[in-house]
Coordinates of C-alpha atoms and ligand atoms in Angstrom, one line a residue:
M1 CA -29.3 27.2 9.3
L2 CA -31.3 30.4 9.6
N3 CA -33.9 31.4 7.1
I4 CA -33.2 35.1 7.0
R5 CA -35.8 37.4 5.5
I6 CA -34.2 40.4 3.8
E7 CA -35.9 43.8 3.5
R8 CA -33.8 46.2 1.6
T9 CA -33.9 49.9 2.2
A10 CA -35.8 52.1 -0.3
S11 CA -33.5 55.1 0.6
P12 CA -29.8 54.1 0.7
K13 CA -27.6 56.5 2.5
E14 CA -24.6 58.1 0.9
K15 CA -21.5 56.1 1.5
P16 CA -18.2 57.6 2.6
K17 CA -16.1 58.5 -0.4
K18 CA -12.8 57.0 -1.2
G19 CA -10.1 58.9 0.5
E20 CA -12.5 60.4 3.0
K21 CA -11.3 60.4 6.6
L22 CA -13.2 57.8 8.6
S23 CA -13.1 57.7 12.4
F24 CA -14.4 54.9 14.5
G25 CA -18.0 54.0 15.3
H26 CA -19.9 57.1 14.1
I27 CA -21.5 56.1 10.9
F28 CA -23.6 53.0 10.2
T29 CA -24.5 51.2 7.0
D30 CA -28.0 50.8 5.4
H31 CA -29.0 47.6 7.0
M32 CA -28.9 45.6 10.3
F33 CA -29.6 42.1 11.3
V34 CA -32.3 41.5 14.0
M35 CA -33.6 38.3 15.6
N36 CA -35.9 37.9 18.6
Y37 CA -35.9 35.4 21.5
T38 CA -38.9 34.5 23.4
E39 CA -38.9 31.9 26.2
G40 CA -40.6 28.7 25.0
K41 CA -40.1 29.7 21.4
G42 CA -36.4 30.2 21.2
W43 CA -34.6 32.5 18.7
H44 CA -37.0 33.4 15.9
D45 CA -37.8 35.8 13.0
P46 CA -34.2 36.4 11.8
R47 CA -34.3 39.3 9.4
I48 CA -32.1 41.9 7.7
V49 CA -33.9 45.3 7.7
P50 CA -33.0 48.9 7.1
F51 CA -30.9 50.4 9.8
E52 CA -33.4 52.2 12.0
K53 CA -34.1 53.2 15.6
I54 CA -35.6 50.5 17.8
S55 CA -38.4 51.0 20.2
L56 CA -38.2 49.6 23.8
S57 CA -40.1 50.1 26.9
P58 CA -38.3 52.4 29.4
A59 CA -38.8 49.4 31.8
A60 CA -36.8 47.1 29.5
M61 CA -34.5 45.1 31.7
V62 CA -31.3 46.0 29.9
F63 CA -31.6 49.6 31.0
H64 CA -31.8 48.7 34.7
Y65 CA -29.6 45.7 35.3
G66 CA -27.3 45.7 32.3
Q67 CA -28.1 42.2 31.0
E68 CA -26.4 42.5 27.7
M69 CA -23.4 41.2 25.7
F70 CA -21.6 42.3 22.6
E71 CA -19.0 41.1 20.2
G72 CA -16.6 43.0 17.8
L73 CA -15.0 41.8 14.6
K74 CA -14.3 43.3 11.1
A75 CA -14.8 42.7 7.4
Y76 CA -11.9 43.5 5.1
R77 CA -11.7 44.1 1.4
D78 CA -8.7 43.6 -0.9
D79 CA -7.8 45.3 -4.2
K80 CA -9.6 42.7 -6.2
G81 CA -12.9 43.3 -4.5
N82 CA -12.8 40.1 -2.4
A83 CA -14.2 40.5 1.1
Y84 CA -13.0 38.6 4.2
L85 CA -13.8 38.0 7.9
F86 CA -11.2 37.0 10.4
R87 CA -11.9 33.9 12.6
P88 CA -15.6 34.7 13.1
D89 CA -16.1 31.2 14.7
M90 CA -14.0 32.5 17.6
N91 CA -16.4 35.4 18.1
A92 CA -19.4 33.1 17.9
K93 CA -17.9 30.8 20.5
R94 CA -17.0 33.7 22.8
A95 CA -20.5 35.1 22.4
N96 CA -21.9 32.0 24.0
D97 CA -19.3 32.0 26.8
S98 CA -20.6 35.5 27.6
N99 CA -24.2 34.4 27.2
D100 CA -23.7 31.6 29.6
R101 CA -22.3 33.8 32.3
L102 CA -25.0 36.4 31.8
C103 CA -28.0 34.0 31.7
I104 CA -28.6 35.0 28.1
P105 CA -29.8 32.1 25.8
R106 CA -27.1 30.7 23.5
I107 CA -27.1 31.3 19.8
P108 CA -26.0 28.3 17.7
E109 CA -22.5 29.2 16.6
E110 CA -23.2 28.5 12.9
D111 CA -26.2 30.7 13.1
F112 CA -24.2 33.6 14.6
V113 CA -21.6 33.3 11.8
Q114 CA -24.3 33.0 9.1
A115 CA -26.0 36.1 10.4
V116 CA -22.7 38.1 10.3
K117 CA -21.9 36.9 6.8
E118 CA -25.4 37.6 5.4
V119 CA -25.7 41.1 6.8
V120 CA -22.2 42.0 5.7
N121 CA -22.9 40.7 2.2
V122 CA -26.0 42.9 2.0
D123 CA -23.9 45.9 2.8
R124 CA -20.8 44.6 1.1
D125 CA -20.3 47.9 -0.8
W126 CA -19.9 49.7 2.5
I127 CA -16.6 47.9 3.3
P128 CA -14.2 50.7 2.7
T129 CA -11.2 50.1 0.5
D130 CA -8.6 52.6 1.5
P131 CA -5.5 51.1 3.1
G132 CA -6.0 50.1 6.7
T133 CA -9.8 50.6 6.6
S134 CA -12.4 48.0 7.4
L135 CA -16.1 47.5 8.2
Y136 CA -16.5 47.1 12.0
I137 CA -19.1 44.5 12.9
R138 CA -21.0 44.9 16.2
P139 CA -23.2 42.0 17.2
F140 CA -25.0 42.4 20.5
I141 CA -27.9 41.0 22.6
I142 CA -30.1 43.0 25.0
A143 CA -32.7 41.9 27.6
T144 CA -36.1 43.4 26.6
D145 CA -38.6 42.2 29.2
E146 CA -40.7 45.1 30.5
F147 CA -40.1 44.3 34.1
L148 CA -38.2 45.9 37.0
G149 CA -37.6 42.7 39.0
V150 CA -34.1 41.3 39.1
A151 CA -34.1 38.0 37.1
P152 CA -33.0 36.8 33.7
S153 CA -35.2 38.3 31.0
K154 CA -37.6 36.0 29.1
T155 CA -37.2 38.0 25.9
Y156 CA -34.1 39.3 24.0
L157 CA -33.1 41.0 20.8
F158 CA -29.9 40.0 18.9
I159 CA -28.8 42.8 16.6
I160 CA -25.8 43.2 14.3
I161 CA -24.9 46.7 13.2
L162 CA -22.0 47.7 10.8
S163 CA -19.8 50.7 10.8
P164 CA -17.1 51.6 8.3
S165 CA -14.0 52.5 10.2
G166 CA -10.7 54.2 9.4
A167 CA -7.2 53.0 9.9
Y168 CA -6.6 52.9 13.7
Y169 CA -3.3 54.6 13.2
E170 CA -3.8 57.3 10.6
S171 CA -0.1 58.0 10.2
G172 CA 1.1 54.4 10.6
L173 CA 1.7 52.3 13.7
A174 CA 2.6 54.5 16.6
P175 CA 3.5 53.7 20.2
V176 CA 1.0 54.6 22.9
G177 CA 1.4 55.5 26.6
I178 CA -0.2 53.3 29.2
W179 CA -1.3 54.1 32.7
I180 CA -1.0 51.2 35.2
E181 CA -4.0 51.7 37.5
D182 CA -3.4 51.3 41.2
E183 CA -6.6 52.5 42.7
Y184 CA -9.6 51.1 40.7
V185 CA -10.0 47.5 39.5
R186 CA -11.9 46.2 36.5
A187 CA -12.8 42.6 37.4
V188 CA -12.2 39.8 39.8
K189 CA -12.1 36.0 39.3
G190 CA -15.7 34.7 39.6
G191 CA -17.0 38.0 38.2
I192 CA -17.7 38.9 34.6
G193 CA -14.2 39.9 33.4
F194 CA -14.0 37.2 30.8
A195 CA -17.4 38.1 29.3
K196 CA -17.7 40.8 26.7
T197 CA -20.4 42.9 28.3
G198 CA -21.1 46.6 28.9
G199 CA -20.8 46.3 32.7
N200 CA -17.1 45.8 32.4
Y201 CA -16.8 49.0 30.4
A202 CA -19.0 51.0 32.8
A203 CA -16.6 49.9 35.6
S204 CA -13.6 51.0 33.6
L205 CA -14.5 54.6 32.5
I206 CA -13.4 56.3 35.7
A207 CA -9.9 55.1 35.4
Q208 CA -9.8 55.8 31.7
V209 CA -10.8 59.4 32.4
K210 CA -8.0 59.6 35.0
A211 CA -5.5 58.1 32.6
H212 CA -6.5 60.6 29.9
D213 CA -6.2 63.5 32.3
G214 CA -2.7 62.3 33.1
G215 CA -1.8 62.3 29.4
F216 CA -2.0 58.5 28.8
S217 CA -4.2 56.9 26.2
Q218 CA -5.1 53.6 27.9
V219 CA -5.3 51.9 31.3
L220 CA -3.5 48.7 32.2
W221 CA -5.4 46.9 34.9
L222 CA -4.0 44.9 37.8
D223 CA -5.8 42.0 39.4
G224 CA -8.6 42.9 41.8
V225 CA -7.4 40.8 44.8
H226 CA -3.7 41.4 45.2
R227 CA -3.5 44.6 43.0
K228 CA -0.2 43.1 41.9
Y229 CA -0.6 40.9 38.8
I230 CA -1.0 42.3 35.3
E231 CA -4.4 41.7 33.7
E232 CA -5.1 43.6 30.5
V233 CA -5.6 47.0 28.9
G234 CA -9.0 48.7 28.4
A235 CA -10.0 46.9 25.2
M236 CA -6.8 45.0 24.5
N237 CA -4.8 42.1 25.9
I238 CA -1.2 42.8 26.8
F239 CA 2.1 41.2 25.8
F240 CA 5.7 41.7 27.0
K241 CA 9.0 40.7 25.5
I242 CA 11.5 40.1 28.3
K243 CA 14.9 38.6 27.5
G244 CA 13.7 37.4 24.1
K245 CA 10.7 35.6 25.6
I246 CA 7.1 36.5 24.8
L247 CA 4.9 36.8 27.9
T248 CA 1.3 37.4 28.5
P249 CA -1.0 37.0 31.5
M250 CA -2.7 33.6 31.5
L251 CA -6.5 33.5 31.1
N252 CA -7.8 33.3 34.6
G253 CA -11.5 34.2 34.5
S254 CA -11.0 38.0 34.9
I255 CA -9.3 38.6 31.5
L256 CA -11.1 38.8 28.2
P257 CA -9.9 36.0 25.9
G258 CA -9.1 38.0 22.8
V259 CA -9.1 36.6 19.3
T260 CA -6.1 38.7 18.5
R261 CA -4.3 37.4 21.7
N262 CA -5.0 33.8 20.5
S263 CA -3.7 34.6 17.0
V264 CA -0.5 36.3 18.4
L265 CA 0.2 33.3 20.6
Q266 CA -0.2 30.8 17.7
L267 CA 2.0 32.9 15.4
A268 CA 4.7 33.4 17.9
R269 CA 4.8 29.6 18.7
H270 CA 4.7 28.9 14.9
W271 CA 7.8 31.1 14.5
G272 CA 9.5 29.0 17.2
M273 CA 9.6 31.8 19.8
D274 CA 9.7 31.1 23.5
V275 CA 6.1 31.9 24.7
E276 CA 4.7 31.9 28.2
E277 CA 1.1 32.4 29.5
R278 CA 1.4 32.9 33.2
R279 CA 1.0 35.3 36.1
I280 CA 3.2 38.4 35.7
S281 CA 3.5 40.8 38.6
V282 CA 4.0 44.5 38.2
D283 CA 7.2 44.1 40.2
E284 CA 8.6 41.7 37.7
L285 CA 7.8 44.2 34.9
L286 CA 9.4 47.1 36.8
D287 CA 12.5 45.0 37.5
A288 CA 12.8 44.0 33.9
A289 CA 12.4 47.7 32.9
H290 CA 15.1 48.7 35.4
D291 CA 17.6 46.1 34.4
G292 CA 17.0 46.8 30.7
T293 CA 15.5 43.4 29.8
L294 CA 12.0 44.7 29.0
E295 CA 12.4 44.8 25.3
E296 CA 8.9 45.3 23.9
V297 CA 5.4 45.9 25.1
F298 CA 2.3 45.7 22.9
G299 CA -1.5 45.4 23.2
T300 CA -3.7 43.2 21.0
G301 CA -7.3 43.7 20.0
T302 CA -9.5 43.8 16.9
A303 CA -9.5 47.6 16.6
A304 CA -5.8 48.2 16.6
V305 CA -4.6 44.6 15.9
V306 CA -1.2 45.1 17.5
S307 CA -0.5 48.3 19.4
P308 CA 3.0 49.2 20.4
V309 CA 3.4 50.6 23.9
G310 CA 6.1 53.3 24.2
K311 CA 5.8 54.2 27.9
L312 CA 4.2 52.9 31.1
R313 CA 3.3 54.9 34.2
F314 CA 3.1 53.2 37.6
K315 CA 2.5 55.5 40.6
D316 CA 5.4 58.1 40.4
E317 CA 7.4 56.3 37.9
I318 CA 7.4 56.6 34.1
I319 CA 9.1 53.8 32.2
N320 CA 10.1 54.3 28.6
I321 CA 10.2 51.1 26.6
G322 CA 13.0 50.4 24.1
N323 CA 13.9 53.6 22.3
G324 CA 10.3 54.7 22.2
G325 CA 9.9 53.2 18.7
I326 CA 8.2 50.0 17.5
G327 CA 9.7 46.7 18.5
E328 CA 10.8 44.2 15.9
V329 CA 8.3 41.4 17.1
T330 CA 5.5 43.9 17.5
Q331 CA 6.0 45.1 13.9
K332 CA 6.3 41.6 12.5
L333 CA 3.1 40.5 14.3
Y334 CA 1.2 43.5 13.0
D335 CA 2.4 43.0 9.4
T336 CA 1.6 39.3 9.5
I337 CA -1.9 39.5 11.0
T338 CA -3.0 42.5 8.9
G339 CA -1.5 40.8 5.8
I340 CA -3.6 37.8 6.5
Q341 CA -6.7 39.9 7.2
W342 CA -6.5 41.9 4.0
G343 CA -5.7 38.9 1.8
K344 CA -2.1 39.9 1.1
L345 CA -0.4 37.0 2.8
D346 CA -0.8 33.2 2.9
D347 CA -3.1 32.0 5.6
P348 CA -1.5 28.9 7.0
F349 CA -4.0 28.6 9.8
G350 CA -7.2 29.0 7.8
W351 CA -8.2 32.1 9.7
R352 CA -9.5 34.1 6.7
V353 CA -13.1 33.5 5.7
T354 CA -14.1 34.6 2.2
L355 CA -17.4 36.3 1.9
Ligands
PLP1 C1 -12.7 42.8 23.0 C2 -11.8 43.0 24.1 C3 -10.4 42.6 23.9 C4 -9.8 42.2 22.6 O1 -10.4 41.1 22.0 P1 -10.2 40.8 20.5 O2 -11.1 39.6 20.3 O3 -8.8 40.5 20.2 O4 -10.7 42.0 19.8 C5 -9.6 42.7 25.0 N1 -10.1 43.1 26.2 C6 -11.3 43.5 26.4 C7 -11.8 44.0 27.7 C8 -12.2 43.4 25.3 O5 -13.5 43.8 25.5

């Protein structure tokens, strides 16, 4: 249990108004959570303070070798003013998996969840209430030693910032186009692909720019060794429905284990659907598209929840999926997960955490 000191701002900012258009990740709430780590002392001095700039040495290790990790989750509010988190224990656990891989000290999972809950509660009035809106929560840890040697840092900062964000799809769920990348790769087994860390994103930008230039909104990565097996989308895991069966690549060390992915798998199994986590080659996907058995494609992630894919590009070929609309299972998963998140549906798995 953390003993969190709270220092409230003397000059609260103006909150976005009801009905005001919110984009993603540009505005931040009045407060943030901060906790220090020092070797020998452990994590200490947990505090909630006014959102402000932080001061670091230009030699701080994070700037040079990228020793950092992050998480992403959301707080939701219903019509009655109740506020919820969705499976924050999964983020706390994954944070430590990332920490272990990156030689960052672990944070007790109950402390992680407590810190998220307390800072969100302090800025609870910042959780937007318009349909589809939420408060995006970004916990992250950075290495702060003033040292240019390559080694794990001996000091860190754990910070949680909060950003009210709009509905991912302003005009309702809409299919996106995806670029299957055949030149660059994101991660390989043994690397850091399963960790949520900035380095993976730095490595991905060039392909994202390429995909955007080609008129596609996201990149679908192939495995780094054979360049043959499907991995995941930029910030989403990927699912296919082929001949009625739900398929997704198995977790293999180079794929990020999404909380939404896990939730989709549990729901689909609960509904009695045929579900497989296994290796899926791009050829299998193309074959299914050619013989008309590729029924649905969707991405999963906290930001969009479930994102229908309307077309895929691989080399010179563009594949249209279904009739370009939203698949039945895609829609049902989206409705069910968002219904649980916003407190509108029963929560048979105990995923919703009331704040
Ligand atoms: C965060 C992330 C996801 C999605 O994970 P969720 O927990 O469902 O939000 C998928 N892929 C990558 C690379 C990610 O960083």
